[in-house]
XYZ file of C-alpha atoms in Angstrom:
557
model
C 77.800 -94.534 -70.052
C 74.165 -95.085 -69.153
C 75.088 -95.740 -65.505
C 77.236 -92.559 -65.398
C 74.351 -90.428 -66.727
C 71.913 -92.071 -64.314
C 74.271 -91.446 -61.364
C 74.826 -87.861 -62.489
C 71.083 -87.269 -62.709
C 70.636 -88.910 -59.301
C 73.335 -86.734 -57.712
C 71.841 -83.656 -59.382
C 68.412 -84.538 -57.957
C 69.938 -85.162 -54.510
C 71.700 -81.787 -54.685
C 68.376 -80.182 -55.665
C 66.644 -81.880 -52.731
C 69.371 -80.764 -50.309
C 69.235 -77.178 -51.574
C 65.451 -77.251 -51.297
C 65.585 -78.472 -47.710
C 68.385 -76.075 -46.630
C 66.921 -72.924 -48.167
C 64.482 -70.996 -45.997
C 61.165 -70.656 -47.801
C 58.975 -67.554 -47.649
C 55.207 -67.185 -47.727
C 53.708 -63.707 -48.063
C 50.108 -63.077 -47.025
C 48.415 -60.054 -48.595
C 44.844 -58.828 -48.338
C 42.346 -57.223 -50.642
C 38.801 -55.853 -50.909
C 38.546 -54.874 -47.231
C 40.535 -54.861 -44.017
C 39.824 -57.055 -40.977
C 39.365 -60.214 -43.065
C 41.664 -62.157 -40.745
C 45.076 -62.309 -42.437
C 46.640 -62.881 -39.027
C 44.397 -65.862 -38.283
C 45.001 -67.401 -41.719
C 48.768 -66.872 -41.344
C 48.711 -68.368 -37.826
C 46.552 -71.317 -38.941
C 48.833 -72.140 -41.867
C 51.868 -71.828 -39.596
C 50.215 -74.194 -37.123
C 49.628 -76.807 -39.831
C 53.189 -76.514 -41.149
C 54.542 -76.730 -37.606
C 52.344 -79.797 -36.988
C 53.927 -81.412 -40.062
C 57.369 -80.933 -38.561
C 58.524 -77.680 -40.187
C 60.159 -74.984 -38.090
C 57.863 -72.068 -38.809
C 57.555 -68.466 -37.686
C 55.380 -65.502 -38.652
C 56.141 -61.803 -38.929
C 53.907 -58.753 -39.441
C 54.745 -55.701 -41.555
C 52.486 -52.763 -40.735
C 52.154 -49.792 -43.116
C 51.547 -47.069 -40.532
C 54.243 -44.479 -39.772
C 54.280 -44.975 -35.996
C 57.560 -46.649 -35.038
C 55.475 -49.124 -33.027
C 51.925 -49.245 -31.632
C 53.137 -48.326 -28.144
C 51.894 -44.723 -28.385
C 48.580 -45.617 -30.048
C 45.298 -45.383 -28.174
C 43.683 -48.854 -27.938
C 40.658 -47.425 -29.774
C 42.964 -46.776 -32.750
C 44.620 -50.135 -33.156
C 43.462 -52.506 -30.436
C 45.804 -53.701 -27.709
C 49.549 -53.250 -27.824
C 51.124 -56.707 -27.495
C 54.470 -57.013 -25.688
C 57.109 -59.671 -26.343
C 59.719 -61.146 -23.974
C 62.425 -58.852 -25.359
C 60.326 -55.756 -24.686
C 58.993 -55.008 -28.161
C 55.647 -53.185 -28.310
C 53.970 -54.843 -31.264
C 50.795 -55.410 -33.252
C 48.128 -57.584 -31.614
C 48.481 -60.168 -34.412
C 51.724 -61.315 -32.781
C 49.516 -62.488 -29.927
C 47.681 -64.767 -32.359
C 51.011 -66.084 -33.636
C 52.162 -67.013 -30.144
C 48.803 -68.424 -29.045
C 48.670 -70.731 -32.083
C 52.332 -71.776 -32.288
C 53.274 -71.668 -28.596
C 56.586 -70.097 -29.672
C 57.708 -66.642 -28.416
C 58.017 -63.805 -30.924
C 60.470 -60.897 -30.732
C 61.353 -57.433 -32.001
C 62.123 -58.929 -35.416
C 58.585 -60.282 -35.856
C 56.933 -56.858 -36.217
C 58.092 -54.034 -38.478
C 56.340 -50.749 -39.256
C 56.870 -48.153 -41.960
C 57.991 -45.781 -39.215
C 60.720 -48.198 -38.131
C 61.847 -48.719 -41.727
C 62.073 -45.001 -42.543
C 63.721 -44.221 -39.207
C 66.438 -46.784 -39.940
C 67.033 -45.486 -43.479
C 67.151 -41.849 -42.342
C 69.614 -42.730 -39.567
C 71.816 -44.493 -42.150
C 71.639 -41.420 -44.405
C 72.681 -39.179 -41.486
C 75.684 -41.453 -40.867
C 76.678 -41.136 -44.525
C 76.197 -44.805 -45.329
C 74.746 -44.141 -48.799
C 77.928 -42.403 -50.017
C 76.224 -39.254 -51.265
C 73.489 -41.070 -53.199
C 69.984 -39.658 -53.459
C 67.952 -41.697 -50.971
C 64.744 -42.982 -52.569
C 61.865 -45.373 -51.898
C 63.349 -47.669 -54.555
C 65.934 -48.992 -53.871
C 66.717 -47.759 -50.334
C 63.365 -48.219 -48.580
C 62.611 -51.460 -50.428
C 66.090 -52.799 -49.664
C 65.546 -52.078 -45.959
C 62.190 -53.877 -46.078
C 63.665 -56.894 -47.898
C 66.509 -57.103 -45.410
C 64.060 -57.181 -42.516
C 61.832 -59.695 -44.309
C 64.769 -62.115 -44.471
C 66.190 -61.450 -41.007
C 64.435 -64.400 -39.320
C 65.045 -66.667 -42.311
C 68.789 -66.012 -42.280
C 69.026 -66.916 -38.595
C 68.949 -70.613 -39.528
C 66.217 -71.254 -36.959
C 63.342 -71.645 -39.417
C 62.455 -73.671 -42.481
C 59.516 -71.435 -43.421
C 58.896 -67.753 -42.662
C 55.358 -66.431 -43.145
C 55.117 -62.664 -43.628
C 51.797 -60.913 -43.189
C 51.525 -57.575 -45.009
C 49.178 -55.194 -43.178
C 46.503 -53.179 -44.935
C 45.004 -53.992 -48.320
C 46.397 -54.084 -51.840
C 45.987 -50.705 -53.514
C 46.602 -48.678 -50.343
C 49.197 -45.978 -50.973
C 51.052 -46.800 -47.754
C 51.298 -50.506 -48.691
C 52.981 -49.946 -52.056
C 56.612 -50.146 -50.815
C 55.849 -53.501 -49.163
C 54.168 -54.926 -52.248
C 57.116 -53.788 -54.392
C 59.535 -55.346 -51.896
C 57.648 -58.653 -52.073
C 57.804 -58.532 -55.889
C 61.566 -57.979 -55.854
C 62.230 -60.547 -53.149
C 60.270 -63.333 -54.847
C 62.268 -62.687 -58.020
C 65.553 -62.714 -56.080
C 64.699 -65.862 -54.104
C 64.092 -67.836 -57.256
C 61.444 -70.339 -58.266
C 59.708 -72.319 -55.508
C 61.312 -70.296 -52.712
C 58.643 -67.648 -52.237
C 54.870 -67.628 -52.776
C 51.993 -65.188 -52.246
C 48.703 -66.031 -50.553
C 46.047 -63.408 -51.264
C 43.123 -63.143 -48.851
C 39.965 -61.592 -50.277
C 36.249 -61.294 -49.627
C 33.556 -63.104 -51.617
C 30.452 -61.209 -50.485
C 26.929 -62.595 -50.477
C 24.281 -60.278 -51.907
C 20.972 -61.165 -50.286
C 18.963 -59.281 -52.905
C 20.516 -61.354 -55.687
C 20.760 -64.487 -53.548
C 24.307 -65.265 -54.685
C 27.984 -64.903 -53.928
C 29.863 -62.372 -56.053
C 33.404 -62.924 -57.314
C 34.009 -59.531 -58.916
C 35.613 -57.881 -55.805
C 38.140 -60.728 -55.670
C 38.830 -60.438 -59.403
C 39.523 -56.713 -59.066
C 41.736 -57.277 -56.018
C 43.835 -59.884 -57.829
C 44.060 -57.567 -60.854
C 45.343 -54.752 -58.620
C 47.955 -57.123 -57.208
C 49.031 -58.146 -60.722
C 49.365 -54.489 -61.723
C 52.027 -54.299 -59.021
C 53.869 -57.196 -60.632
C 52.748 -59.942 -58.259
C 50.783 -63.035 -59.202
C 48.791 -64.627 -56.390
C 49.753 -68.298 -56.004
C 46.903 -69.141 -53.624
C 43.561 -67.435 -53.079
C 41.937 -67.619 -49.644
C 38.342 -66.452 -49.919
C 36.485 -65.237 -46.831
C 32.817 -66.094 -47.169
C 29.612 -66.565 -45.200
C 28.422 -69.353 -47.518
C 30.006 -72.427 -49.089
C 31.821 -71.843 -52.381
C 30.428 -74.111 -55.094
C 32.756 -75.996 -57.445
C 31.565 -73.815 -60.325
C 32.380 -70.664 -58.410
C 35.827 -72.012 -57.490
C 36.425 -72.823 -61.149
C 35.404 -69.301 -62.115
C 37.750 -67.754 -59.559
C 40.589 -69.995 -60.705
C 40.032 -69.066 -64.358
C 39.722 -65.316 -63.914
C 42.354 -64.976 -61.188
C 44.935 -67.151 -62.936
C 45.374 -69.763 -60.189
C 44.780 -73.508 -60.131
C 41.423 -74.659 -58.833
C 43.066 -76.506 -55.919
C 44.606 -73.157 -54.905
C 41.188 -71.541 -54.393
C 40.748 -71.983 -50.637
C 37.468 -71.347 -48.862
C 37.644 -69.587 -45.484
C 34.106 -69.750 -44.174
C 33.016 -67.990 -40.987
C 33.772 -70.112 -37.908
C 32.350 -70.089 -34.385
C 35.870 -69.661 -32.973
C 39.226 -68.719 -34.499
C 40.635 -71.958 -33.109
C 38.585 -73.941 -35.645
C 40.383 -72.285 -38.553
C 43.456 -74.606 -38.635
C 41.123 -77.610 -39.067
C 39.138 -75.794 -41.755
C 42.350 -74.929 -43.600
C 43.496 -78.548 -43.263
C 40.250 -79.728 -44.880
C 40.741 -77.212 -47.687
C 44.328 -78.380 -48.222
C 45.955 -74.967 -47.727
C 49.109 -76.473 -46.222
C 49.424 -79.119 -48.950
C 49.046 -76.569 -51.748
C 51.586 -74.258 -50.092
C 54.128 -77.058 -49.646
C 53.658 -78.178 -53.241
C 54.286 -74.670 -54.545
C 57.359 -74.369 -52.327
C 58.611 -77.736 -53.609
C 58.678 -79.193 -50.104
C 57.607 -82.711 -49.059
C 54.429 -83.109 -47.024
C 56.427 -85.152 -44.464
C 53.439 -86.473 -42.497
C 49.876 -85.801 -41.471
C 49.658 -82.754 -39.168
C 49.631 -83.749 -35.492
C 46.650 -81.822 -34.099
C 45.683 -84.247 -31.315
C 46.298 -81.789 -28.445
C 44.782 -78.943 -30.440
C 41.585 -80.897 -31.038
C 41.407 -81.986 -27.399
C 41.424 -78.284 -26.506
C 38.680 -77.642 -29.074
C 36.571 -80.486 -27.675
C 36.768 -79.072 -24.147
C 36.014 -75.610 -25.484
C 32.880 -76.792 -27.288
C 31.651 -79.168 -24.568
C 31.783 -77.259 -21.283
C 30.449 -78.746 -18.062
C 30.144 -75.411 -16.254
C 29.323 -71.802 -17.087
C 30.377 -68.590 -15.324
C 29.893 -64.860 -15.824
C 33.040 -62.812 -15.334
C 33.000 -59.013 -15.387
C 35.757 -57.296 -17.370
C 35.865 -53.782 -15.926
C 37.812 -51.356 -18.105
C 37.617 -48.113 -19.997
C 38.163 -49.328 -23.558
C 35.402 -51.926 -23.564
C 33.679 -50.522 -26.670
C 36.429 -52.081 -28.797
C 36.927 -55.789 -28.016
C 40.420 -55.795 -29.549
C 41.534 -53.444 -26.746
C 41.612 -56.479 -24.431
C 42.227 -59.157 -27.058
C 44.809 -61.173 -25.114
C 42.671 -61.147 -21.963
C 39.637 -62.433 -23.871
C 41.713 -65.190 -25.492
C 43.282 -66.122 -22.137
C 39.751 -66.639 -20.773
C 39.025 -68.994 -23.691
C 42.155 -71.036 -22.896
C 41.411 -71.080 -19.152
C 37.745 -71.892 -19.770
C 38.663 -74.934 -21.830
C 41.163 -76.040 -19.174
C 38.322 -75.916 -16.603
C 35.727 -77.332 -19.024
C 33.860 -74.100 -18.422
C 32.126 -71.635 -20.691
C 33.313 -68.177 -19.674
C 30.889 -65.382 -20.484
C 32.883 -62.158 -20.336
C 30.627 -59.245 -19.393
C 32.190 -55.931 -20.452
C 31.569 -53.131 -17.949
C 32.686 -49.542 -18.580
C 34.405 -48.250 -15.448
C 33.570 -44.644 -16.328
C 29.885 -45.401 -15.808
C 30.308 -47.309 -12.548
C 30.367 -45.824 -9.047
C 29.658 -46.779 -5.427
C 25.906 -46.382 -5.959
C 25.706 -48.499 -9.114
C 28.328 -51.105 -8.180
C 25.907 -53.584 -6.687
C 23.410 -53.464 -9.560
C 26.198 -53.969 -12.136
C 28.349 -56.493 -10.252
C 26.097 -58.582 -7.986
C 25.356 -61.348 -10.531
C 29.006 -61.911 -11.466
C 30.983 -65.016 -10.507
C 34.315 -63.226 -10.836
C 35.638 -59.724 -11.541
C 38.726 -58.704 -13.499
C 39.867 -55.077 -13.413
C 41.730 -54.426 -16.639
C 44.952 -52.581 -17.505
C 44.958 -49.016 -18.820
C 46.472 -45.548 -18.573
C 45.244 -42.146 -17.404
C 42.650 -40.926 -14.937
C 39.427 -41.542 -16.848
C 37.253 -44.220 -15.220
C 39.626 -44.735 -12.288
C 37.109 -44.180 -9.487
C 34.806 -46.793 -11.051
C 37.645 -49.317 -10.938
C 38.325 -48.529 -7.281
C 34.626 -48.955 -6.412
C 34.693 -52.281 -8.286
C 37.643 -53.530 -6.225
C 35.894 -52.564 -2.998
C 32.717 -54.397 -3.974
C 34.655 -57.571 -4.891
C 36.699 -57.423 -1.682
C 33.792 -56.795 0.661
C 31.500 -59.363 -0.976
C 34.070 -62.165 -1.320
C 33.768 -62.278 -5.123
C 36.868 -63.728 -6.858
C 38.994 -60.749 -7.933
C 41.843 -60.470 -10.433
C 43.621 -57.163 -11.141
C 46.106 -56.728 -13.985
C 48.669 -53.873 -14.069
C 46.505 -50.786 -13.433
C 43.948 -53.178 -11.939
C 46.514 -54.263 -9.336
C 47.324 -50.618 -8.601
C 43.630 -49.868 -8.085
C 43.496 -52.710 -5.540
C 46.354 -51.095 -3.594
C 44.654 -47.676 -3.694
C 41.294 -49.136 -2.618
C 42.870 -50.973 0.333
C 44.792 -47.869 1.384
C 41.645 -45.758 1.322
C 39.123 -48.109 2.876
C 41.226 -50.267 5.213
C 44.149 -48.013 6.176
C 41.858 -44.985 6.167
C 43.934 -42.797 3.831
C 41.003 -41.116 2.098
C 43.065 -39.388 -0.591
C 45.389 -42.341 -1.303
C 46.078 -42.426 -5.034
C 48.576 -42.855 -7.831
C 50.648 -39.835 -8.792
C 49.584 -40.633 -12.349
C 46.068 -39.481 -11.358
C 46.869 -36.973 -8.601
C 50.380 -35.554 -8.284
C 49.446 -33.793 -5.042
C 48.064 -36.780 -3.106
C 49.370 -36.962 0.456
C 49.491 -40.749 0.223
C 51.088 -41.729 -3.126
C 50.738 -45.492 -2.669
C 51.402 -45.825 -6.413
C 54.271 -43.708 -7.669
C 56.287 -43.065 -10.823
C 59.215 -45.457 -11.110
C 62.502 -43.735 -10.258
C 64.091 -44.456 -13.650
C 61.019 -42.982 -15.399
C 61.141 -39.552 -13.734
C 63.485 -37.863 -16.217
C 62.098 -39.495 -19.357
C 60.446 -37.162 -21.867
C 59.865 -39.389 -24.894
C 56.802 -41.618 -24.505
C 57.506 -44.287 -27.128
C 59.281 -47.473 -26.050
C 60.370 -46.046 -22.687
C 58.161 -47.888 -20.196
C 59.267 -50.909 -18.193
C 58.888 -53.462 -20.963
C 59.443 -57.151 -21.572
C 60.055 -60.163 -19.337
C 61.252 -59.569 -15.765
C 61.899 -61.941 -12.861
C 59.579 -62.319 -9.905
C 60.275 -64.169 -6.657
C 57.153 -65.593 -5.011
C 56.741 -66.119 -1.259
C 56.133 -69.639 -0.001
C 52.652 -70.631 1.180
C 50.848 -67.861 -0.704
C 48.046 -67.997 -3.246
C 50.529 -66.985 -5.948
C 52.863 -69.848 -5.049
C 49.948 -72.283 -5.053
C 48.848 -71.052 -8.500
C 52.283 -71.156 -10.145
C 53.593 -74.171 -8.272
C 57.029 -72.527 -8.037
C 58.758 -69.538 -6.487
C 60.637 -68.077 -9.475
C 58.789 -66.834 -12.587
C 59.286 -64.526 -15.579
C 56.422 -62.306 -16.750
C 55.998 -59.510 -19.277
C 55.574 -55.891 -18.212
C 54.341 -52.608 -19.666
C 54.054 -49.789 -17.118
C 55.600 -46.587 -15.725
C 54.128 -46.481 -12.218
C 54.749 -48.882 -9.349
C 53.713 -49.925 -5.858
C 55.313 -47.419 -3.486
C 57.527 -49.498 -1.183
C 57.237 -46.902 1.574
C 53.739 -48.225 2.299
C 54.614 -51.929 2.144
C 54.853 -52.624 5.888
C 51.638 -50.745 6.678
C 49.643 -52.533 4.006
C 50.998 -55.960 4.945
C 50.160 -55.419 8.620
C 46.628 -54.495 7.511
C 46.290 -57.740 5.527
C 47.336 -56.932 1.941
C 50.330 -59.204 1.293
C 53.035 -58.553 -1.284
C 53.470 -62.165 -2.381
C 55.689 -61.508 -5.408
C 58.692 -59.163 -5.653
C 61.316 -58.545 -8.315
C 64.583 -59.856 -6.800
C 66.702 -57.101 -8.376
C 64.567 -53.947 -8.233
C 62.489 -54.993 -5.185
C 59.449 -53.833 -7.166
C 56.249 -55.397 -5.804
C 54.831 -57.613 -8.556
C 51.948 -59.455 -6.836
C 49.546 -58.514 -4.048
C 46.904 -60.729 -2.469
C 44.531 -60.944 0.510
C 44.942 -64.322 2.283
C 41.619 -63.986 4.124
C 39.687 -63.557 0.856
C 38.510 -66.631 -1.166
C 40.442 -65.384 -4.220
C 41.928 -61.887 -4.389
C 45.082 -61.289 -6.420
C 46.586 -58.401 -8.353
C 49.671 -58.492 -10.577
C 51.762 -55.628 -11.943
C 52.635 -57.552 -15.100
C 50.505 -58.803 -18.015
C 49.970 -62.581 -17.702
C 47.535 -62.556 -20.643
C 50.457 -62.117 -23.054
C 51.827 -65.572 -22.204
C 48.616 -67.605 -22.354
C 48.475 -70.025 -25.287
C 46.320 -72.945 -26.402
C 49.033 -75.407 -25.352
C 49.825 -73.574 -22.089
C 46.864 -71.669 -20.612
C 48.150 -69.164 -18.071
C 47.862 -70.536 -14.515
C 46.517 -67.235 -13.131
C 43.578 -67.296 -15.547
C 43.028 -71.030 -15.017
C 42.913 -70.560 -11.237
C 40.712 -67.470 -11.500
C 38.136 -69.293 -13.639
C 38.228 -72.271 -11.224
C 37.587 -69.848 -8.344
C 34.653 -68.345 -10.262
C 33.165 -71.830 -10.753
C 33.570 -72.560 -7.051
C 31.997 -69.216 -6.119
C 29.014 -69.900 -8.351
C 28.513 -73.382 -6.916
C 28.505 -71.964 -3.396
């Protein structure tokens, strides 16, 4: 009898273990006190640690704004619009997810309130609710919960981390918080937890850290029916043991679940800081999952070592028209960090506003640079400054890299100053130009809606042999991500190539020119796509790596 009971208990425990391992677990990251605390970095860092322990992990972002996606937002409003392989225009936090995990994201990884409501309204129009009154609860919350579990139900992931945009208490965030409350209840014990990120400010006048904002934030969360399982506290100063005990007591969490997130010199230090604090161990314990093994961060820390111990230093000009807000070019800045570490080089990115640059001021603003990147963008503002920048880089043999609009400016500059077509332009800037070397793509001409209608996502590119592009990539077939409406006008291809501007990369299906370069220049390349979107810590993008190497060589000369 004793053996039967023991076996039954053993089988019951084994069944529990199997269910635990087979069930996708969910971690929800909420924020309080203030925005911009770094929920995305904390989510990405935790995901990195869980991935390094052997768990299949992904992250998704739920944004409370009513735009269907950030594709129609000005970069000043929301930073850059990040594009995935499948053509989704998403929040810039998805860039952090990919850079940390080295795993592509997709349409399913970013959801907005606009997308949720649009889906529910379309279902109502189709009569799917059988005459019911459509309400926030249950119809909107059901839609949110369904999307929260979409990646988990795919069977591809053991753990899904969901970042909730905004802060607790925001009116627009309420449906998401309610959906999290319902979903945690439905998932059952140990299958869903909440990490709450808050601020512990330091008051210089009092000379101490204050916990009251965090207490109020946790209270607001509890009023919505959610208990925080883990507190991550952003701080400029170390949290004492007494202060951690106080936070644990008044916020109803265990002391080990009070995690310090102190300011770091680089976001790439955060996974190590979270490892020291035990964030991954506490999360796994609360999810009833084994620790498996110590996180493998060898390659990550090798990258950090190179980043912190550079042997060279270069100044690279980033010429754009959204330079006042660094998040407008977030992926480019991060790609320079990856490429700098790969070259053991500190890259100082000098932001230069193209609107305030012209032929007369070009030399004074650009002469001390070791490399020049002309950034992507839309519209006519600041265009002439970009063209003058390209000319200066070309004529003075400074390493040049143009991305999307930057590549188009290189084509316009060459057409004007080498071919002699003084009014050469893009029809985006001048519809009446007699030399439209950049023109609206044929399939874009009848499109009226602006959102989600550009050439988006990953497209093929065939690279010519014995070109700079082929040397950089080391192959002749690549896939890169796009986001544009205008293209290189093929009618001018032969003329430009005869004059020395080579189209070294072309889409094999559309014949769209993807890469241009000048073979007689030390380093001059422009690409129609956005290589910055694919640069990660584990795989720095070869274009950025080669560009930084060229800048080092230029400086040494």
